[in-house]
Amino acid sequence: RYRMDCSNACVRFCNACHPGGGRGVGPAVKGPDLPQKYPTNEPLIAVIRRGAGTMPGFSSTQLDDAAMADLLAYIRSLE
């Protein structure tokens, strides 16, 4: 199981609204619906980059490609 270092910027950005990947201010980013809603990473990356609803977008300056890859691996590992 993938474990992301909680000091990582990805977790700091996301965890406030999606604590532990669960529902908080934002919707849960884990569970059985995620693979159905986002079967590939491209649409998920688009939401992270552009934002959705009250969620701000995160630019490549905030989350570079390596950090984005780590974040996607973390999200996909959540149960």
PDB file of C-alpha atoms in Angstrom, residues 1 17 29 56 58 68 75 77:
ATOM      1  CA  ARG A   1       0.000   0.000   0.000  1.00  0.00           C
ATOM      2  CA  CYS A  17     -10.618  19.597   2.707  1.00  0.00           C
ATOM      3  CA  VAL A  29     -11.468  11.111  -2.877  1.00  0.00           C
ATOM      4  CA  PRO A  56      -9.067  25.786  -6.158  1.00  0.00           C
ATOM      5  CA  PHE A  58      -3.276  23.697  -8.305  1.00  0.00           C
ATOM      6  CA  MET A  68       1.261  15.071  -9.151  1.00  0.00           C
ATOM      7  CA  ILE A  75      -5.315   8.735  -4.180  1.00  0.00           C
ATOM      8  CA  SER A  77      -4.093   3.583  -3.053  1.00  0.00           C
TER       9      SER A  77
END
